[in-house]
mmCIF file of C-alpha atoms in Angstrom:
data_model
loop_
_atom_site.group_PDB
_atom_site.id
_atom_site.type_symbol
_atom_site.label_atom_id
_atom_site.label_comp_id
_atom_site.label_asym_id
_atom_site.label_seq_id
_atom_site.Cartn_x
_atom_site.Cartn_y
_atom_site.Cartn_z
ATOM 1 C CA UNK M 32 -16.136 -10.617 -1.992
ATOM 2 C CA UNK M 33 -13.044 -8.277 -1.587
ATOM 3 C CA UNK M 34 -14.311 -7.296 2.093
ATOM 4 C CA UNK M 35 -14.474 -11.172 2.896
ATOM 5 C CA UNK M 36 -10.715 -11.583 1.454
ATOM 6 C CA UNK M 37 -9.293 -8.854 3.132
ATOM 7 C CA UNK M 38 -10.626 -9.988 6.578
ATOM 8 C CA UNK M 39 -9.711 -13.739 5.481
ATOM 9 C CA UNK M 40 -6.940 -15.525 7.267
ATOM 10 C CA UNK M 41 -4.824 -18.369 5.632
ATOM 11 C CA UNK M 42 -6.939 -20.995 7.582
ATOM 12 C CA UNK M 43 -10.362 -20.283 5.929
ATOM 13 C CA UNK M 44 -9.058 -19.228 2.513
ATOM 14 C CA UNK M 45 -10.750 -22.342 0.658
ATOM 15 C CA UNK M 46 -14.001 -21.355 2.078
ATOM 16 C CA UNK M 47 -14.584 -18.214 0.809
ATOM 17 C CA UNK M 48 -16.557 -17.404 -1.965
ATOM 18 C CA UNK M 49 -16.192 -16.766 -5.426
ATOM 19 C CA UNK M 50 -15.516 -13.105 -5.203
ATOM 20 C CA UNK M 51 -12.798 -13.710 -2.452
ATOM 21 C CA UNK M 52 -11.294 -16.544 -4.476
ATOM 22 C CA UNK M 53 -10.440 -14.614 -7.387
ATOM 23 C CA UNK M 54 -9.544 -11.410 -5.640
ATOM 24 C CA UNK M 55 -7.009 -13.913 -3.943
ATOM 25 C CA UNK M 56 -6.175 -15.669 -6.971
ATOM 26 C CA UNK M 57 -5.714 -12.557 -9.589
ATOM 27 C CA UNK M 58 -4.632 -9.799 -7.022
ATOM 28 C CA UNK M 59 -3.055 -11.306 -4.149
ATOM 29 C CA UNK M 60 -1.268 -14.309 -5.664
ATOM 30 C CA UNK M 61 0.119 -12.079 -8.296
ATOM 31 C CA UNK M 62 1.333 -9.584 -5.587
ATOM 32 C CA UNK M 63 2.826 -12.222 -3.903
ATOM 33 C CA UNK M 64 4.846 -13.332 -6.755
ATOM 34 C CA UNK M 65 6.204 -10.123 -7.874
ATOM 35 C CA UNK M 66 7.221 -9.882 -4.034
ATOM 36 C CA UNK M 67 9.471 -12.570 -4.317
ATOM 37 C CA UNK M 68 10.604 -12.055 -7.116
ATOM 38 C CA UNK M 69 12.201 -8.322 -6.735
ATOM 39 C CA UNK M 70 12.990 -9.511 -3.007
ATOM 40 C CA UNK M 71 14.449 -12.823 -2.048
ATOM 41 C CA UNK M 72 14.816 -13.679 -5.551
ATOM 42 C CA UNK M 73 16.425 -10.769 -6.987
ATOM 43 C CA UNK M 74 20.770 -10.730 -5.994
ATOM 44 C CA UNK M 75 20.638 -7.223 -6.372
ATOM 45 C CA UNK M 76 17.902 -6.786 -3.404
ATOM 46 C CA UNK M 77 19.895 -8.823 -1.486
ATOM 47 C CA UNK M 78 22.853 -6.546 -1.786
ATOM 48 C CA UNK M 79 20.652 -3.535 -0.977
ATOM 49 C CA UNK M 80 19.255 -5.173 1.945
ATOM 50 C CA UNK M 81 22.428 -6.126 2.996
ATOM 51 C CA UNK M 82 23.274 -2.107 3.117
ATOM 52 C CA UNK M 83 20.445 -0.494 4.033
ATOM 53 C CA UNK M 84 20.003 -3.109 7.535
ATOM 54 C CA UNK M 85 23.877 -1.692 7.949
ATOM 55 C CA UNK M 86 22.844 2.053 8.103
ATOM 56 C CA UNK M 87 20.509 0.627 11.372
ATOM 57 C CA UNK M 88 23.628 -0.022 13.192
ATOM 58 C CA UNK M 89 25.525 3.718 11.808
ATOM 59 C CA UNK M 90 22.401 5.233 13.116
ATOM 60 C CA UNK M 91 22.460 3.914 16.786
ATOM 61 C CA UNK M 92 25.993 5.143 16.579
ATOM 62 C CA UNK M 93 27.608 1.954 15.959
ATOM 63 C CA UNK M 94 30.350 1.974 13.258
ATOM 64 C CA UNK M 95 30.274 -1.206 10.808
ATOM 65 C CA UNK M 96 32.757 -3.755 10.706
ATOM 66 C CA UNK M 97 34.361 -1.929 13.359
ATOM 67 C CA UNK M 98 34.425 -4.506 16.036
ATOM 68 C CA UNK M 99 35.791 -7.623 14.787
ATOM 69 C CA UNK M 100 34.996 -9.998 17.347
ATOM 70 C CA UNK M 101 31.468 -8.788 17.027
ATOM 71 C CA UNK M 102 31.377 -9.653 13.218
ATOM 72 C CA UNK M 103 32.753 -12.876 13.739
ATOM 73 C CA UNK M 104 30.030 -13.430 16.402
ATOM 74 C CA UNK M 105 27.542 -12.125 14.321
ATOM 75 C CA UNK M 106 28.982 -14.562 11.018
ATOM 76 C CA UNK M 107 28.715 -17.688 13.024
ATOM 77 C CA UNK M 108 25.603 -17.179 14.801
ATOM 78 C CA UNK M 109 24.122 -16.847 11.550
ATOM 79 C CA UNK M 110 21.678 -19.715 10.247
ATOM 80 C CA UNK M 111 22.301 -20.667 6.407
ATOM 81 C CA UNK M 112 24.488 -23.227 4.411
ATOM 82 C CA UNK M 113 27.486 -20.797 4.284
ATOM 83 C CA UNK M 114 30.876 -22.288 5.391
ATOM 84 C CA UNK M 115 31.290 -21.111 8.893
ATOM 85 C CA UNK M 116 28.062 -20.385 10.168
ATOM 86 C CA UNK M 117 25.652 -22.169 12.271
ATOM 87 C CA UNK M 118 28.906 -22.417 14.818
ATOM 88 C CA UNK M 119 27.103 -20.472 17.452
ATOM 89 C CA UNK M 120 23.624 -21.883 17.780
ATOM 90 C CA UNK M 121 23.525 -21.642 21.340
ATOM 91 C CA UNK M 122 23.730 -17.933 20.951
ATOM 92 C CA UNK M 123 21.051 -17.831 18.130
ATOM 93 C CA UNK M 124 18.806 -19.446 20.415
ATOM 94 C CA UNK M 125 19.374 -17.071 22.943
ATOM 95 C CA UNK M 126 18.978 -14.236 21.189
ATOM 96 C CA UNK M 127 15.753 -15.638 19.563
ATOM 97 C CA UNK M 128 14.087 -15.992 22.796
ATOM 98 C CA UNK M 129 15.085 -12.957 23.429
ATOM 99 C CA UNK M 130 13.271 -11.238 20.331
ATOM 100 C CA UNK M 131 16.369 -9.795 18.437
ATOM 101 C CA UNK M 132 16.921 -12.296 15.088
ATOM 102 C CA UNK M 133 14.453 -14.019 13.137
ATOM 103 C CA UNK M 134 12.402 -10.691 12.649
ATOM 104 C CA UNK M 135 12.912 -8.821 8.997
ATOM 105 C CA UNK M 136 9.976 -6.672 8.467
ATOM 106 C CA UNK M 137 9.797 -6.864 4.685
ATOM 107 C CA UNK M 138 9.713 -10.599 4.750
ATOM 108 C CA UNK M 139 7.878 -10.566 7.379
ATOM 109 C CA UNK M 140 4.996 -8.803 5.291
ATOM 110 C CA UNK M 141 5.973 -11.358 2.364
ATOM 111 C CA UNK M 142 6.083 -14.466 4.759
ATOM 112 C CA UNK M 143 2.385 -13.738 6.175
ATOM 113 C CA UNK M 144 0.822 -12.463 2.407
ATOM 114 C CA UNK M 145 2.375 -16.000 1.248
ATOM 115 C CA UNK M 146 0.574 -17.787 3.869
ATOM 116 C CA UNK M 147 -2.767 -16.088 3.291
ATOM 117 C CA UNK M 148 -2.874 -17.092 -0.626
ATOM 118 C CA UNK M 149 -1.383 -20.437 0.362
ATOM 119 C CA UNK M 150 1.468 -19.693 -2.069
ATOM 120 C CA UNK M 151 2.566 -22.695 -3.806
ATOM 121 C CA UNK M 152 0.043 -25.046 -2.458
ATOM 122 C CA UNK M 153 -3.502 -23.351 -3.430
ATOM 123 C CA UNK M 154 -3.016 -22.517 -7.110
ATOM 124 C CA UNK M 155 -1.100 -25.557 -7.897
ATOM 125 C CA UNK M 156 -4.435 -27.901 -9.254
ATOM 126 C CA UNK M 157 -2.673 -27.296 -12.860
ATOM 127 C CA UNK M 158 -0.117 -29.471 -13.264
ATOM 128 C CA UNK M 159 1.784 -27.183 -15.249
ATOM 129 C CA UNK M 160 1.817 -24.496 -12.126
ATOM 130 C CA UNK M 161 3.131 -27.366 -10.282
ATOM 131 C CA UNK M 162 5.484 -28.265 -12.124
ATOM 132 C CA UNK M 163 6.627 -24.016 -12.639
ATOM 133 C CA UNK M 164 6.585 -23.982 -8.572
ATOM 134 C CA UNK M 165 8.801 -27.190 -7.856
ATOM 135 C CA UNK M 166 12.266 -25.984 -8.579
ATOM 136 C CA UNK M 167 11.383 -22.542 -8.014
ATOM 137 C CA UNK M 168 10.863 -23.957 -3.999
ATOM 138 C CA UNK M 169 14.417 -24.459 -3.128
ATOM 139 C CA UNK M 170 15.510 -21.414 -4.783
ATOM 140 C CA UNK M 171 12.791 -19.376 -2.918
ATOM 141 C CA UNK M 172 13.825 -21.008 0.570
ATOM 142 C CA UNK M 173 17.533 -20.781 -0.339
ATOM 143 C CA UNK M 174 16.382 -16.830 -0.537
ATOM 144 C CA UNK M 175 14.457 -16.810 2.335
ATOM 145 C CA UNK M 176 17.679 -17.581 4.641
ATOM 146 C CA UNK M 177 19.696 -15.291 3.419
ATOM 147 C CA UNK M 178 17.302 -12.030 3.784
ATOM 148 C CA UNK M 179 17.101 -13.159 7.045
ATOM 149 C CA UNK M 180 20.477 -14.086 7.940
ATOM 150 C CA UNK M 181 21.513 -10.472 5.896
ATOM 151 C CA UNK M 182 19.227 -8.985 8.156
ATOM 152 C CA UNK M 183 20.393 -11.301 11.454
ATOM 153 C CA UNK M 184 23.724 -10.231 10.948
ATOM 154 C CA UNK M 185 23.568 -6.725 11.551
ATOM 155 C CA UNK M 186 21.219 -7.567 14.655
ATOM 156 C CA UNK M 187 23.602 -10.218 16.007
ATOM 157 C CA UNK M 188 26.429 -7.343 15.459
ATOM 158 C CA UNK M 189 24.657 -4.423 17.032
ATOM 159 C CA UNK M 190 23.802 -6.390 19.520
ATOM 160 C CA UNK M 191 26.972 -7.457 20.699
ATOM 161 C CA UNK M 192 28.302 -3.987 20.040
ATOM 162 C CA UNK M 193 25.645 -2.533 22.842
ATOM 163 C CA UNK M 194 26.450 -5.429 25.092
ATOM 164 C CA UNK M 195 30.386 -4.009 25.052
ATOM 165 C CA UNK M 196 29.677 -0.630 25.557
ATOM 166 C CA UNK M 197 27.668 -1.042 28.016
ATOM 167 C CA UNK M 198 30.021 -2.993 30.027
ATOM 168 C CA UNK M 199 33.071 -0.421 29.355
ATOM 169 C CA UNK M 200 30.272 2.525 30.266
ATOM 170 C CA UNK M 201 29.946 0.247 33.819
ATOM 171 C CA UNK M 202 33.023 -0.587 34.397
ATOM 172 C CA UNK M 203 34.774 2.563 34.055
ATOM 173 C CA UNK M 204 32.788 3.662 37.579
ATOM 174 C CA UNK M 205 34.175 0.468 39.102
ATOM 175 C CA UNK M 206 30.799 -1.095 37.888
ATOM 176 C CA UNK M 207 31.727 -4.790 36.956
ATOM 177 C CA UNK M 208 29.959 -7.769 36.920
ATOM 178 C CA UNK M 209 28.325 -9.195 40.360
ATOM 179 C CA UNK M 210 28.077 -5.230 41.657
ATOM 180 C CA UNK M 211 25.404 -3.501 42.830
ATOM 181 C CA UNK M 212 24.009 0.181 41.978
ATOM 182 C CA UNK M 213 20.815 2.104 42.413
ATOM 183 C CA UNK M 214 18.743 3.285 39.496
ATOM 184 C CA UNK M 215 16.960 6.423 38.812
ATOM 185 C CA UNK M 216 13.506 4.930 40.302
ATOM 186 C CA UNK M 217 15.580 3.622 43.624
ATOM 187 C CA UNK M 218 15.577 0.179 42.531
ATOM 188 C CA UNK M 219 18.569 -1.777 43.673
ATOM 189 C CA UNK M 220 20.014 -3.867 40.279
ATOM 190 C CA UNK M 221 22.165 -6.722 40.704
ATOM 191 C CA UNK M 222 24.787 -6.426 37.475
ATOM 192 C CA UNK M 223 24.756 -9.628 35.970
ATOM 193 C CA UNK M 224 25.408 -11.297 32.581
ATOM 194 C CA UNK M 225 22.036 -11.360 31.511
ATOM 195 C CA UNK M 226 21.332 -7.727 32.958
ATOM 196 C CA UNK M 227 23.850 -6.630 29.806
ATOM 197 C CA UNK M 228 22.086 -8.716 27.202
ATOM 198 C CA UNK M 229 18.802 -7.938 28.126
ATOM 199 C CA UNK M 230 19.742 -4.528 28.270
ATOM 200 C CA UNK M 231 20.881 -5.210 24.649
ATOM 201 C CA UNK M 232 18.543 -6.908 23.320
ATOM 202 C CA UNK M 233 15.945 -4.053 24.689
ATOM 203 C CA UNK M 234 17.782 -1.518 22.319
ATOM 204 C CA UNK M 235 18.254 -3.658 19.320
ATOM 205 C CA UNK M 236 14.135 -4.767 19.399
ATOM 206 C CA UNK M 237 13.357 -0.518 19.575
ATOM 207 C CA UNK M 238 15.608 1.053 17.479
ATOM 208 C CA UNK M 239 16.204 -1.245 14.484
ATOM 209 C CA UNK M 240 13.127 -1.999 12.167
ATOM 210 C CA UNK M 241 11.226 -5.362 13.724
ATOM 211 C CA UNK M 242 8.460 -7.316 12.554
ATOM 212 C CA UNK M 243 7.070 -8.284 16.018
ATOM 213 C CA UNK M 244 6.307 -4.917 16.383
ATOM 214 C CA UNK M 245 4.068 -3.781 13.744
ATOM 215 C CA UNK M 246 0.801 -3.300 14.934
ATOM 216 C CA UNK M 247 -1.943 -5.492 13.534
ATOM 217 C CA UNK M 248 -3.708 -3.325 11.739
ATOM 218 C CA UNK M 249 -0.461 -1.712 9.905
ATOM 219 C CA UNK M 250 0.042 -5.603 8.915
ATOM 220 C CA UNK M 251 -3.227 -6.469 7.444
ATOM 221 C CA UNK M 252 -2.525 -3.739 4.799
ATOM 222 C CA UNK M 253 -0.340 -6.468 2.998
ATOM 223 C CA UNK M 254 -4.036 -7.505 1.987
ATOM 224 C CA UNK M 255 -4.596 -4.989 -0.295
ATOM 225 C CA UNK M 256 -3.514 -4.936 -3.840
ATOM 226 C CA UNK M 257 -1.354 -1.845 -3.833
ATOM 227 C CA UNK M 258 1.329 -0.611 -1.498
ATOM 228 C CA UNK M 259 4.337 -2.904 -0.866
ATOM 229 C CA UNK M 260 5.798 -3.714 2.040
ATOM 230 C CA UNK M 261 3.949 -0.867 3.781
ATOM 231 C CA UNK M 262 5.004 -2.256 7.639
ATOM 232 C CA UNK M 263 8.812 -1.128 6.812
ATOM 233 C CA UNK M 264 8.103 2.760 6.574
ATOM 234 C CA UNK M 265 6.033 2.473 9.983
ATOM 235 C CA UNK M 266 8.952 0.371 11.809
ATOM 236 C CA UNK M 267 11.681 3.244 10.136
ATOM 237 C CA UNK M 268 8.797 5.994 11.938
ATOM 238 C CA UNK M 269 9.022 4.422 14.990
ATOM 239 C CA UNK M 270 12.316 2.972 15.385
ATOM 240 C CA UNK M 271 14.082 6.550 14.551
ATOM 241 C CA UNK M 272 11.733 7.730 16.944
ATOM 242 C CA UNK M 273 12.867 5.630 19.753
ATOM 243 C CA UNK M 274 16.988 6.357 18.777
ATOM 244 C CA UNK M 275 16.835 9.604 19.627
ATOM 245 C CA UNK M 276 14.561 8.743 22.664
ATOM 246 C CA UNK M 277 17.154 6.582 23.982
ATOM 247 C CA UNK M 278 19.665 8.776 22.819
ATOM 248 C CA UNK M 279 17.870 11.235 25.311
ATOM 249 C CA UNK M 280 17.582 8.548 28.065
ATOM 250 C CA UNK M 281 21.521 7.384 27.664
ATOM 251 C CA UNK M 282 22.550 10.837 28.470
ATOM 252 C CA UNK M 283 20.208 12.224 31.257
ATOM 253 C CA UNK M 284 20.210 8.272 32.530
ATOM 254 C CA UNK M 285 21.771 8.378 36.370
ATOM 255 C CA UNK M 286 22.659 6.256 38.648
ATOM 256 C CA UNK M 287 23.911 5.872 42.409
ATOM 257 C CA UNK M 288 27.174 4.270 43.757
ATOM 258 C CA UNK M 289 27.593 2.092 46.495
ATOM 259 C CA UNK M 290 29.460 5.278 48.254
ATOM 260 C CA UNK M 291 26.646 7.602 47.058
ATOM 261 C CA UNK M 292 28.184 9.379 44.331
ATOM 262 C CA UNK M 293 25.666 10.211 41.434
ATOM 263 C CA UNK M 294 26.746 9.274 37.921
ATOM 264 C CA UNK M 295 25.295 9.043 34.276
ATOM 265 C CA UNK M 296 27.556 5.698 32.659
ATOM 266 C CA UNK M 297 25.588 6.163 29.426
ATOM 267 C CA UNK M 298 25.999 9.746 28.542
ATOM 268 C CA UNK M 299 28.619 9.194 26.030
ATOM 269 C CA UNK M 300 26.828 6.432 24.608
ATOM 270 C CA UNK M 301 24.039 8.141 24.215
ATOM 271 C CA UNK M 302 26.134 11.356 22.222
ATOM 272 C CA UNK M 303 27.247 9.030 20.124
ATOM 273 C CA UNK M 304 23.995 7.686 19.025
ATOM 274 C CA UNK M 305 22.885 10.966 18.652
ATOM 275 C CA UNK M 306 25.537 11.698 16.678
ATOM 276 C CA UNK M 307 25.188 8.688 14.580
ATOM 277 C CA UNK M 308 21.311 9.065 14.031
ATOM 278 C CA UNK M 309 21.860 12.649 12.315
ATOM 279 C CA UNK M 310 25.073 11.504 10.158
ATOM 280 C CA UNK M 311 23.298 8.631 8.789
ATOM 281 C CA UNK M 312 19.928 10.134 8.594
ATOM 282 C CA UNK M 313 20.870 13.705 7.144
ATOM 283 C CA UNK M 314 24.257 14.226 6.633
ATOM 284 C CA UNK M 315 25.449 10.849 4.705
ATOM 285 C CA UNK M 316 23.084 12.066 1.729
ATOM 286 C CA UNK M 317 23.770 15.501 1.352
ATOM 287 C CA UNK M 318 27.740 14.418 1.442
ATOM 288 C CA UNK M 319 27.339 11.203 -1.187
ATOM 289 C CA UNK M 320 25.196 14.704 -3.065
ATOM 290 C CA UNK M 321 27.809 16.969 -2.943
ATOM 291 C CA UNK M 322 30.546 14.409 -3.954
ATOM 292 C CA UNK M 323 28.709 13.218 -7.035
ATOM 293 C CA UNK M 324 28.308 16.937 -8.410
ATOM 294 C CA UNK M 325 32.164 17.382 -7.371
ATOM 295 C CA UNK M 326 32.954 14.029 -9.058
ATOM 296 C CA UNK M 327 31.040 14.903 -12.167
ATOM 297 C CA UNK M 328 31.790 18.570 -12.516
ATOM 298 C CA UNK M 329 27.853 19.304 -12.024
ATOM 299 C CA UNK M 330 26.517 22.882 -10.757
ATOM 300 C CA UNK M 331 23.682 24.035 -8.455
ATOM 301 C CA UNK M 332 21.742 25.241 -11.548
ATOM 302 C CA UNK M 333 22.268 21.962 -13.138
ATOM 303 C CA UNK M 334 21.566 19.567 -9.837
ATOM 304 C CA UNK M 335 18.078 21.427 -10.173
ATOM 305 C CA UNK M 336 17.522 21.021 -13.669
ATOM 306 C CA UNK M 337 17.795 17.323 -13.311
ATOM 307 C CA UNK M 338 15.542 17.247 -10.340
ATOM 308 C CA UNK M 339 12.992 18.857 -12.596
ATOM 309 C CA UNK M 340 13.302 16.316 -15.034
ATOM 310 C CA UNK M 341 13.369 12.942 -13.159
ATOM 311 C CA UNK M 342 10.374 10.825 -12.624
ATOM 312 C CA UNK M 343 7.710 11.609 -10.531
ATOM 313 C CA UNK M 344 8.361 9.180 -7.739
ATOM 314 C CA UNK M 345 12.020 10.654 -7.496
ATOM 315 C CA UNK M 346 10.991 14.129 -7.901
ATOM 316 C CA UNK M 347 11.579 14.153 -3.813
ATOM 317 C CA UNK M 348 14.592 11.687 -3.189
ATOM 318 C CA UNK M 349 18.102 12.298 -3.130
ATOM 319 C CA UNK M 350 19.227 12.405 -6.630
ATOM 320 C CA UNK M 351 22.942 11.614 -7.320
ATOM 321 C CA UNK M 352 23.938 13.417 -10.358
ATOM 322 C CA UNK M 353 26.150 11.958 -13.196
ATOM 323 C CA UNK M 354 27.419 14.082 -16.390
ATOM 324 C CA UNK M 355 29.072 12.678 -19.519
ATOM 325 C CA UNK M 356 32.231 14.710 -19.775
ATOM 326 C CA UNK M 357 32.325 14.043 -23.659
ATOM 327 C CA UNK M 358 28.444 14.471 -24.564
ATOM 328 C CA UNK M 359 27.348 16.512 -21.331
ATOM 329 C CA UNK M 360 24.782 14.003 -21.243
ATOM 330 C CA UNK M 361 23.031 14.119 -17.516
ATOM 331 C CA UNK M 362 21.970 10.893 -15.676
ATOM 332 C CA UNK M 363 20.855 10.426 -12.122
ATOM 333 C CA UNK M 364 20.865 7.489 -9.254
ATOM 334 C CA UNK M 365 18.045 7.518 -6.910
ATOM 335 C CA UNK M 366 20.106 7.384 -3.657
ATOM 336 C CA UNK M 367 16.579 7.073 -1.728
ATOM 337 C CA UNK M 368 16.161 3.772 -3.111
ATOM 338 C CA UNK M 369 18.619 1.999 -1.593
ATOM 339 C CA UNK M 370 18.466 4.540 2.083
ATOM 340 C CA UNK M 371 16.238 3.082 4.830
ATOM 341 C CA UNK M 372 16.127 6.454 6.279
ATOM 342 C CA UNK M 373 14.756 8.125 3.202
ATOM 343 C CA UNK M 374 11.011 7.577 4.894
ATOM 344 C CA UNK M 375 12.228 10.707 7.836
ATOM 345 C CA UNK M 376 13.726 13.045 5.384
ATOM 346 C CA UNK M 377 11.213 12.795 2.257
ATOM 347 C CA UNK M 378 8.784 14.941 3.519
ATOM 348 C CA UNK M 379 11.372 18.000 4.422
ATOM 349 C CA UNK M 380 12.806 17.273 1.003
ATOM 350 C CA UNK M 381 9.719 17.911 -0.360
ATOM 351 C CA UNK M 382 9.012 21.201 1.456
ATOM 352 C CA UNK M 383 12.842 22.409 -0.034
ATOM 353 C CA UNK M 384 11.867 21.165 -3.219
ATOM 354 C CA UNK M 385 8.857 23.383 -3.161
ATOM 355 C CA UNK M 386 10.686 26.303 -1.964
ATOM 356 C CA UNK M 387 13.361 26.003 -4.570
ATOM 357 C CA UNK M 388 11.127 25.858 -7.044
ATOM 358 C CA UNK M 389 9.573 29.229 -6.235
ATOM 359 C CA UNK M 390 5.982 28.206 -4.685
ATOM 360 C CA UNK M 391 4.722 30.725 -2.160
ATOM 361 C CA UNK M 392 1.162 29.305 -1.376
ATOM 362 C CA UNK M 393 2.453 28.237 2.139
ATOM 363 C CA UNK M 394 -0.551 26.185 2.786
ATOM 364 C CA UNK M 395 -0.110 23.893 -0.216
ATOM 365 C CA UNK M 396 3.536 23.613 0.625
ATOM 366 C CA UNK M 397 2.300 22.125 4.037
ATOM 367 C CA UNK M 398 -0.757 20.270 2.720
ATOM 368 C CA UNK M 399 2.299 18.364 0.759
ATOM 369 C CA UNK M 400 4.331 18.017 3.784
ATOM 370 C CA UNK M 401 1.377 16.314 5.782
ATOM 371 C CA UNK M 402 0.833 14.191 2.909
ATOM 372 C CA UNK M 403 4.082 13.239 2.657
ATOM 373 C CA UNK M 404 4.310 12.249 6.208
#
């Protein structure tokens, strides 16, 4: 029965049989409602996703808020009931054919698990679950925008941030719009509008984390009744992957001039990406570390006390100590929760954990840093 619900798609979900139907109905539909809940229900969540999808543009190099005509692009482009949105739907449109908005990979795993238990429409045949699911509807699409349109904005930004860059990178060879220049490969390129936001759109749809991508198999894990969200770690793996493989191709990426001059247009873009990807990734935690222990007056010995002390599934995040000056009272924030990036750097936390804490069996410390990865 739980093979023939796990292979099950939302189409043939009232056929199954009654092994499938109450796997669905006392695993799935459950998981499915605690999903919401701690997700597009939950403000806090929304905060942290609001964040976390920021750090994606800091680690392509791209400083937040930092361009304010790309914010207020990105604002009204956006698709929800807030005043001063939907003004640019033209753009939205665009940029949906082109594959950058419209793909969160969280909801994306809570959108399709809420279509295969028919959430909201198959285990309503008790009135009172009916009557439970009617106001919670609005609520629940209400929430559904805005994880998107959190998400959206920092897409519609980073786009339009790339798009600029690009064009200063271009333009300060005397490479402006309606020029021509030779590629790498030999391939003559006409430089066009839509050259720039395809060129765009490319990077925004590899480096930051996208639904469309997730390969089908990494997607039908939703199925199973533990493990949440599972397709976000895999997009963070390959998404900080590509950064620093475009960070690579910006800077070794040359091209030839009309007069035959060979130049690379993207090789400060791509040291600042570089650049960005390492702050954000390695160096953001160990400072936001460093100032809580200065903050809170807390020592080496005592940052590794705590860490010995914390709950297991923090024993190898970034722990952000806090000391009561009056009772010396220790208490810790799990910076990992809220860092996208935390997926890259667990595993080589977990190896300096180890090593702090005295191991020497070398092969166990590596056995843990496989399984970690």
């Amino acid at each position: 029965g739980i093979a023939d619900a796990l292979s099950a798609t939302s189409a043939n979900v009232k056929n199954l049989g009654m092994g499938a139907r109450l796997y669905y109905s006392f695993a799935l539909y459950p998981k499915a409602a605690s999903q919401i809940a701690k997700t597009i229900l939950s403000p806090v969540t929304h905060l942290r996703n609001f964040i976390s999808a920021g750090a994606f543009a800091a680690a392509n190099g791209i400083i937040p808020f930092s361009d304010p005509a790309a914010v207020k692009q990105a604002y009204q482009a956006l698709q929800t009931g807030l005043k001063g949105t939907r003004m640019q739907n033209e753009l939205y449109e665009k940029l949906l054919k082109l594959g950058v908005v419209n793909s969160n990979v969280r909801l994306g795993d809570l959108t399709r698990l809420m279509e295969d238990v028919g959430f909201g429409s198959s285990m309503t045949g008790d009135k009172g679950m009916r009557l439970l699911l009617k106001p919670l509807s609005k609520l629940k699409n209400i929430g559904q925008d805005l994880y998107t349109a959190e998400d959206d904005f920092w897409k519609i930004y980073s786009w339009a941030v790339e798009k600029t860059r690009m064009e200063k990178a271009m333009a300060a060879h005397g490479l402006v719009k309606g020029k021509w220049f030779t590629d790498a490969a030999g391939e003559s390129i006409h430089l066009t509008d839509d050259w720039f936001k395809k060129e765009a759109a490319d990077i925004v749809k590899n480096n930051i984390p996208n639904y469309d991508f997730v390969p089908e198999f990494i997607k039908g894990l939703r199925k199973f009744p533990l493990g949440n969200f599972v397709s976000f770690p895999a997009e963070i793996a390959r998404t900080g992957t590509n950064i620093v493989e475009r960070a690579l191709r910006d800077i070794n990426y040359t091209i030839k001039l009309a007069n035959g001059k060979l130049v690379k247009p993207f090789q400060g873009i791509g040291y600042t990406r570089l650049f960005g990807f390492g702050v954000t990734v390695a160096a953001i935690p160990y400072a936001t570390t460093e100032m809580f222990k200065v903050l809170y007056d807390v020592t080496d010995e005592e940052q590794a006390a705590i860490r010995r002390y914390v709950a297991k599934w923090s024993k190898n995040s970034t722990i952000l100590p806090i000391k009561d000056p009056k009772t010396g009272e220790f208490k810790y924030v799990d910076f990992s929760h809220a860092n996208a990036y935390d997926t890259l750097v667990r595993p080589v936390q977990a190896v300096i954990n180890a090593v702090a804490d005295g191991r020497t069996d070398n092969d166990g410390i590596m056995d843990d840093f496989m399984k970690g990865t």
